[in-house]
XYZ file of N, CA, C and O in Angstrom:
464
model
N 32.270 -48.452 -15.201
C 33.491 -47.891 -14.662
C 34.031 -48.834 -13.579
O 33.272 -49.447 -12.846
N 35.322 -48.911 -13.520
C 36.007 -49.744 -12.537
C 37.009 -48.884 -11.787
O 37.686 -48.051 -12.384
N 37.101 -49.109 -10.494
C 38.104 -48.383 -9.726
C 39.425 -49.154 -9.752
O 39.437 -50.386 -9.690
N 40.500 -48.400 -9.863
C 41.854 -48.946 -9.839
C 42.660 -48.188 -8.798
O 42.475 -46.983 -8.615
N 43.579 -48.907 -8.158
C 44.517 -48.271 -7.246
C 45.849 -48.127 -7.975
O 46.384 -49.110 -8.501
N 46.354 -46.907 -8.010
C 47.672 -46.627 -8.580
C 48.619 -46.449 -7.401
O 48.577 -45.429 -6.712
N 49.458 -47.445 -7.145
C 50.359 -47.410 -5.987
C 51.725 -46.884 -6.397
O 52.294 -47.323 -7.392
N 52.248 -45.965 -5.603
C 53.589 -45.436 -5.837
C 54.610 -46.420 -5.268
O 54.668 -46.612 -4.058
N 55.392 -47.039 -6.124
C 56.412 -47.995 -5.695
C 57.667 -47.192 -5.354
O 58.370 -46.713 -6.246
N 57.919 -47.031 -4.060
C 58.970 -46.141 -3.582
C 60.172 -46.944 -3.099
O 60.028 -47.807 -2.227
N 61.353 -46.682 -3.635
C 62.554 -47.388 -3.153
C 62.851 -46.994 -1.702
O 62.779 -45.815 -1.351
N 63.189 -47.968 -0.879
C 63.570 -47.694 0.503
C 64.789 -46.772 0.508
O 65.735 -46.976 -0.242
N 64.723 -45.740 1.334
C 65.840 -44.818 1.455
C 65.847 -43.697 0.433
O 66.773 -42.889 0.402
N 64.808 -43.639 -0.413
C 64.749 -42.562 -1.425
C 64.655 -41.220 -0.704
O 63.815 -41.032 0.170
N 65.532 -40.321 -1.064
C 65.459 -38.960 -0.546
C 65.536 -37.996 -1.722
O 66.166 -38.289 -2.744
N 64.887 -36.888 -1.571
C 64.888 -35.854 -2.603
C 65.402 -34.564 -1.986
O 65.126 -34.261 -0.824
N 66.137 -33.807 -2.778
C 66.536 -32.463 -2.365
C 65.266 -31.612 -2.291
O 64.284 -31.910 -2.983
N 65.251 -30.573 -1.470
C 64.032 -29.766 -1.317
C 63.450 -29.278 -2.647
O 62.227 -29.321 -2.839
N 64.309 -28.849 -3.568
C 63.784 -28.368 -4.847
C 63.209 -29.515 -5.688
O 62.229 -29.335 -6.410
N 63.811 -30.700 -5.581
C 63.262 -31.868 -6.276
C 61.894 -32.230 -5.682
O 60.960 -32.554 -6.415
N 61.800 -32.190 -4.350
C 60.541 -32.513 -3.676
C 59.448 -31.529 -4.102
O 58.320 -31.942 -4.406
N 59.774 -30.243 -4.153
C 58.790 -29.242 -4.562
C 58.353 -29.469 -6.008
O 57.180 -29.281 -6.347
N 59.282 -29.901 -6.874
C 58.922 -30.168 -8.266
C 57.974 -31.366 -8.353
O 57.008 -31.351 -9.124
N 58.237 -32.412 -7.555
C 57.340 -33.580 -7.547
C 55.952 -33.156 -7.071
O 54.939 -33.547 -7.666
N 55.882 -32.362 -6.015
C 54.581 -31.890 -5.511
C 53.847 -31.109 -6.607
O 52.644 -31.316 -6.834
N 54.561 -30.242 -7.299
C 53.950 -29.464 -8.396
C 53.439 -30.396 -9.490
O 52.302 -30.264 -9.952
N 54.270 -31.365 -9.879
C 53.883 -32.307 -10.938
C 52.658 -33.131 -10.538
O 51.734 -33.330 -11.330
N 52.675 -33.640 -9.309
C 51.562 -34.473 -8.835
C 50.282 -33.639 -8.738
O 49.196 -34.115 -9.089
N 50.403 -32.415 -8.294
C 49.228 -31.532 -8.224
C 48.627 -31.328 -9.604
O 47.399 -31.391 -9.784
N 49.477 -31.139 -10.610
C 48.980 -30.952 -11.972
C 48.274 -32.204 -12.494
O 47.206 -32.115 -13.100
N 48.860 -33.394 -12.240
C 48.223 -34.633 -12.703
C 46.907 -34.853 -11.959
O 45.903 -35.258 -12.557
N 46.898 -34.561 -10.666
C 45.664 -34.729 -9.889
C 44.574 -33.803 -10.428
O 43.418 -34.222 -10.590
N 44.922 -32.568 -10.731
C 43.938 -31.635 -11.292
C 43.440 -32.114 -12.648
O 42.253 -31.986 -12.963
N 44.343 -32.729 -13.431
C 43.933 -33.276 -14.734
C 42.950 -34.434 -14.535
O 41.957 -34.542 -15.248
N 43.231 -35.289 -13.542
C 42.312 -36.398 -13.240
C 40.955 -35.872 -12.772
O 39.910 -36.397 -13.165
N 40.984 -34.835 -11.936
C 39.729 -34.260 -11.437
C 38.920 -33.661 -12.585
O 37.706 -33.850 -12.655
N 39.600 -32.976 -13.493
C 38.909 -32.380 -14.644
C 38.312 -33.455 -15.545
O 37.250 -33.253 -16.138
N 38.988 -34.595 -15.636
C 38.499 -35.703 -16.467
C 37.411 -36.512 -15.765
O 36.799 -37.387 -16.371
N 37.208 -36.257 -14.462
C 36.169 -36.963 -13.705
C 36.530 -38.378 -13.322
O 35.636 -39.198 -13.077
N 37.831 -38.712 -13.255
C 38.249 -40.073 -12.908
C 38.847 -40.168 -11.506
O 38.961 -41.260 -10.957
N 39.247 -39.054 -10.916
C 39.919 -39.053 -9.619
C 38.913 -39.339 -8.507
O 37.846 -38.729 -8.448
N 39.225 -40.282 -7.623
C 38.379 -40.575 -6.454
C 39.046 -39.982 -5.215
O 38.462 -39.180 -4.504
N 40.273 -40.408 -4.916
C 41.061 -39.776 -3.864
C 42.503 -40.259 -3.939
O 42.803 -41.260 -4.578
N 43.386 -39.522 -3.276
C 44.802 -39.869 -3.191
C 45.235 -39.743 -1.742
O 44.648 -38.961 -0.984
N 46.283 -40.485 -1.384
C 46.777 -40.399 -0.018
C 48.254 -40.768 0.011
O 48.629 -41.859 -0.422
N 49.105 -39.861 0.501
C 50.502 -40.247 0.733
C 50.575 -41.076 2.010
O 49.713 -40.961 2.888
N 51.577 -41.915 2.109
C 51.770 -42.716 3.314
C 53.121 -42.380 3.935
O 54.091 -42.116 3.225
N 53.172 -42.405 5.268
C 54.424 -42.154 5.980
C 55.393 -43.304 5.728
O 55.013 -44.383 5.250
N 56.634 -43.067 6.062
C 57.665 -44.099 5.918
C 57.244 -45.369 6.665
O 56.688 -45.288 7.773
N 57.481 -46.558 6.090
C 57.073 -47.802 6.740
C 57.660 -47.985 8.142
O 57.084 -48.704 8.970
N 58.772 -47.333 8.430
C 59.367 -47.487 9.771
C 58.469 -46.917 10.862
O 58.651 -47.232 12.034
N 57.476 -46.117 10.481
C 56.552 -45.549 11.465
C 55.329 -46.422 11.695
O 54.448 -46.056 12.476
N 55.276 -47.581 11.047
C 54.084 -48.426 11.137
C 54.096 -49.306 12.384
O 55.130 -49.534 13.010
N 52.910 -49.785 12.716
C 52.717 -50.742 13.804
C 51.986 -51.946 13.226
O 50.989 -51.785 12.522
N 52.479 -53.131 13.539
C 51.853 -54.351 13.055
C 51.021 -54.933 14.198
O 51.535 -55.159 15.295
N 49.740 -55.148 13.948
C 48.803 -55.645 14.955
C 48.353 -57.037 14.543
O 47.989 -57.270 13.393
N 48.385 -57.949 15.494
C 47.838 -59.284 15.238
C 46.994 -59.697 16.434
O 47.223 -59.238 17.562
N 46.041 -60.559 16.193
C 45.164 -61.015 17.265
C 44.901 -62.498 17.094
O 44.616 -62.977 15.988
N 45.010 -63.197 18.200
C 44.712 -64.632 18.184
C 44.138 -65.009 19.538
O 44.710 -64.659 20.587
N 43.004 -65.677 19.532
C 42.324 -66.107 20.752
C 42.091 -64.941 21.714
O 42.231 -65.079 22.936
N 41.773 -63.782 21.156
C 41.448 -62.614 21.968
C 42.638 -61.845 22.491
O 42.474 -60.843 23.183
N 43.839 -62.271 22.164
C 45.036 -61.555 22.601
C 45.583 -60.749 21.435
O 45.910 -61.307 20.387
N 45.646 -59.436 21.657
C 46.147 -58.535 20.618
C 47.616 -58.248 20.895
O 48.001 -57.926 22.026
N 48.426 -58.401 19.858
C 49.865 -58.155 19.965
C 50.253 -57.021 19.016
O 49.810 -56.992 17.871
N 51.063 -56.110 19.536
C 51.566 -54.997 18.726
C 53.069 -55.151 18.543
O 53.774 -55.566 19.471
N 53.544 -54.823 17.352
C 54.983 -54.848 17.085
C 55.332 -53.653 16.213
O 54.518 -53.200 15.410
N 56.538 -53.144 16.411
C 56.992 -52.080 15.537
C 57.080 -52.616 14.117
O 57.507 -53.744 13.890
N 56.671 -51.789 13.166
C 56.724 -52.191 11.772
C 58.069 -51.870 11.164
O 58.973 -51.453 11.874
N 58.227 -52.081 9.914
C 57.198 -52.542 8.992
C 57.003 -54.061 9.064
O 57.786 -54.774 9.696
N 55.942 -54.520 8.402
C 55.618 -55.940 8.396
C 56.744 -56.742 7.787
O 57.080 -57.816 8.250
N 57.341 -56.211 6.737
C 58.432 -56.916 6.055
C 59.500 -55.905 5.647
O 59.200 -54.767 5.337
N 60.732 -56.329 5.675
C 61.820 -55.490 5.178
C 61.879 -55.662 3.667
O 62.033 -56.774 3.178
N 61.711 -54.560 2.953
C 61.659 -54.631 1.501
C 62.559 -53.579 0.883
O 62.884 -52.575 1.510
N 62.917 -53.800 -0.371
C 63.692 -52.808 -1.112
C 62.807 -51.655 -1.576
O 63.291 -50.563 -1.848
N 61.501 -51.940 -1.680
C 60.540 -50.935 -2.117
C 59.287 -51.064 -1.254
O 59.027 -52.118 -0.678
N 58.541 -49.985 -1.164
C 57.296 -50.012 -0.408
C 56.277 -49.090 -1.076
O 56.628 -48.288 -1.945
N 55.022 -49.184 -0.670
C 53.981 -48.307 -1.196
C 54.066 -46.981 -0.450
O 53.805 -46.921 0.748
N 54.474 -45.947 -1.172
C 54.646 -44.638 -0.554
C 53.410 -43.767 -0.606
O 53.368 -42.704 0.002
N 52.415 -44.213 -1.315
C 51.162 -43.484 -1.436
C 50.353 -44.121 -2.543
O 50.834 -45.027 -3.231
N 49.115 -43.666 -2.678
C 48.281 -44.257 -3.724
C 47.204 -43.283 -4.162
O 46.891 -42.313 -3.467
N 46.664 -43.570 -5.332
C 45.558 -42.809 -5.890
C 44.500 -43.799 -6.352
O 44.825 -44.815 -6.953
N 43.267 -43.516 -6.037
C 42.149 -44.325 -6.522
C 41.495 -43.553 -7.671
O 41.167 -42.373 -7.523
N 41.340 -44.237 -8.800
C 40.662 -43.627 -9.945
C 39.511 -44.523 -10.374
O 39.489 -45.724 -10.074
N 38.579 -43.938 -11.080
C 37.413 -44.674 -11.576
C 37.377 -44.467 -13.089
O 37.046 -43.374 -13.557
N 37.756 -45.505 -13.828
C 37.893 -45.395 -15.282
C 37.217 -46.572 -15.967
O 36.790 -47.534 -15.322
N 37.164 -46.518 -17.293
C 36.443 -47.534 -18.057
C 37.143 -48.883 -18.103
O 36.497 -49.923 -18.116
N 38.493 -48.867 -18.138
C 39.196 -50.138 -18.292
C 40.676 -50.004 -17.914
O 41.142 -48.908 -17.578
N 41.386 -51.125 -18.011
C 42.810 -51.157 -17.655
C 43.635 -50.230 -18.539
O 44.577 -49.609 -18.063
N 43.285 -50.136 -19.810
C 44.027 -49.229 -20.697
C 43.973 -47.789 -20.189
O 44.996 -47.095 -20.164
N 42.814 -47.352 -19.765
C 42.678 -45.988 -19.229
C 43.469 -45.862 -17.931
O 44.145 -44.853 -17.695
N 43.406 -46.907 -17.091
C 44.132 -46.866 -15.811
C 45.644 -46.776 -16.039
O 46.342 -46.005 -15.370
N 46.159 -47.548 -16.997
C 47.604 -47.521 -17.236
C 48.038 -46.206 -17.881
O 49.159 -45.750 -17.671
N 47.151 -45.586 -18.646
C 47.471 -44.270 -19.200
C 47.656 -43.256 -18.077
O 48.636 -42.497 -18.054
N 46.730 -43.260 -17.114
C 46.870 -42.354 -15.969
C 48.089 -42.722 -15.131
O 48.800 -41.849 -14.623
N 48.357 -44.004 -14.978
C 49.532 -44.437 -14.208
C 50.817 -43.918 -14.849
O 51.761 -43.533 -14.150
N 50.862 -43.891 -16.164
C 52.037 -43.351 -16.847
C 52.241 -41.877 -16.516
O 53.375 -41.434 -16.312
N 51.152 -41.138 -16.423
C 51.258 -39.717 -16.076
C 51.723 -39.545 -14.628
O 52.529 -38.655 -14.330
N 51.216 -40.395 -13.742
C 51.652 -40.322 -12.338
C 53.123 -40.710 -12.233
O 53.893 -40.085 -11.492
N 53.532 -41.722 -12.982
C 54.939 -42.129 -12.974
C 55.830 -40.986 -13.451
O 56.881 -40.715 -12.858
N 55.413 -40.311 -14.495
C 56.177 -39.166 -15.014
C 56.258 -38.066 -13.957
O 57.309 -37.460 -13.762
N 55.168 -37.838 -13.244
C 55.118 -36.765 -12.246
C 55.964 -37.067 -11.019
O 56.569 -36.176 -10.426
N 56.002 -38.340 -10.623
C 56.687 -38.712 -9.378
C 58.093 -39.248 -9.588
O 58.891 -39.260 -8.650
N 58.379 -39.753 -10.786
C 59.660 -40.421 -11.023
C 59.688 -41.813 -10.419
O 60.767 -42.385 -10.235
N 58.517 -42.369 -10.125
C 58.421 -43.685 -9.492
C 57.705 -44.671 -10.414
O 56.923 -44.281 -11.283
N 57.932 -45.965 -10.172
C 57.122 -46.986 -10.820
C 55.745 -46.955 -10.151
O 55.627 -46.667 -8.957
N 54.715 -47.257 -10.945
C 53.349 -47.240 -10.434
C 52.726 -48.615 -10.667
O 52.706 -49.102 -11.799
N 52.248 -49.222 -9.606
C 51.527 -50.491 -9.732
C 50.048 -50.189 -9.916
O 49.479 -49.403 -9.149
N 49.445 -50.794 -10.923
C 48.027 -50.606 -11.202
C 47.301 -51.874 -10.789
O 47.641 -52.966 -11.252
N 46.315 -51.722 -9.912
C 45.584 -52.897 -9.437
C 44.084 -52.607 -9.420
O 43.656 -51.613 -8.838
N 43.287 -53.479 -10.073
C 41.838 -53.274 -10.021
C 41.343 -53.388 -8.579
O 41.881 -54.153 -7.778
N 40.303 -52.615 -8.281
C 39.659 -52.674 -6.966
C 38.203 -53.052 -7.205
O 37.333 -52.185 -7.296
N 37.939 -54.345 -7.351
C 36.585 -54.763 -7.709
C 35.585 -54.456 -6.601
O 35.902 -54.501 -5.423
N 34.376 -54.160 -7.014
C 33.297 -53.896 -6.062
C 32.662 -55.219 -5.665
O 32.454 -56.106 -6.494
N 32.360 -55.334 -4.388
C 31.670 -56.535 -3.914
C 30.223 -56.201 -3.569
O 29.602 -56.857 -2.754
N 29.727 -55.135 -4.196
C 28.316 -54.791 -4.056
C 27.964 -54.031 -2.802
O 26.808 -53.811 -2.513
N 28.975 -53.574 -2.041
C 28.694 -52.866 -0.785
C 28.349 -51.446 -0.913
O 28.047 -50.814 -1.813
């Protein structure tokens, strides 16, 4: 089994009407329950808007903080799900279901183990 990260590619400025937001939550809950029943779900986490981020850098013992985001982008990672599946085909199948549930593009990226 290999873990994959399914990242929600969220357009900057995307807003949903309250009923649309509730439908997305319902859809995502159903897909998450399906993943849990299949034994592939590891965890999921939504992320706050990038404008709330802080960028930290350190050089020669001096730590510098700056208001985020790190880069101005048209899209950002709005949340992610970690799954543990047999291969990329299985990961992309689940990503398609998440895309259908959220209305977003989903980036699938392997998360290789380094033996830790």
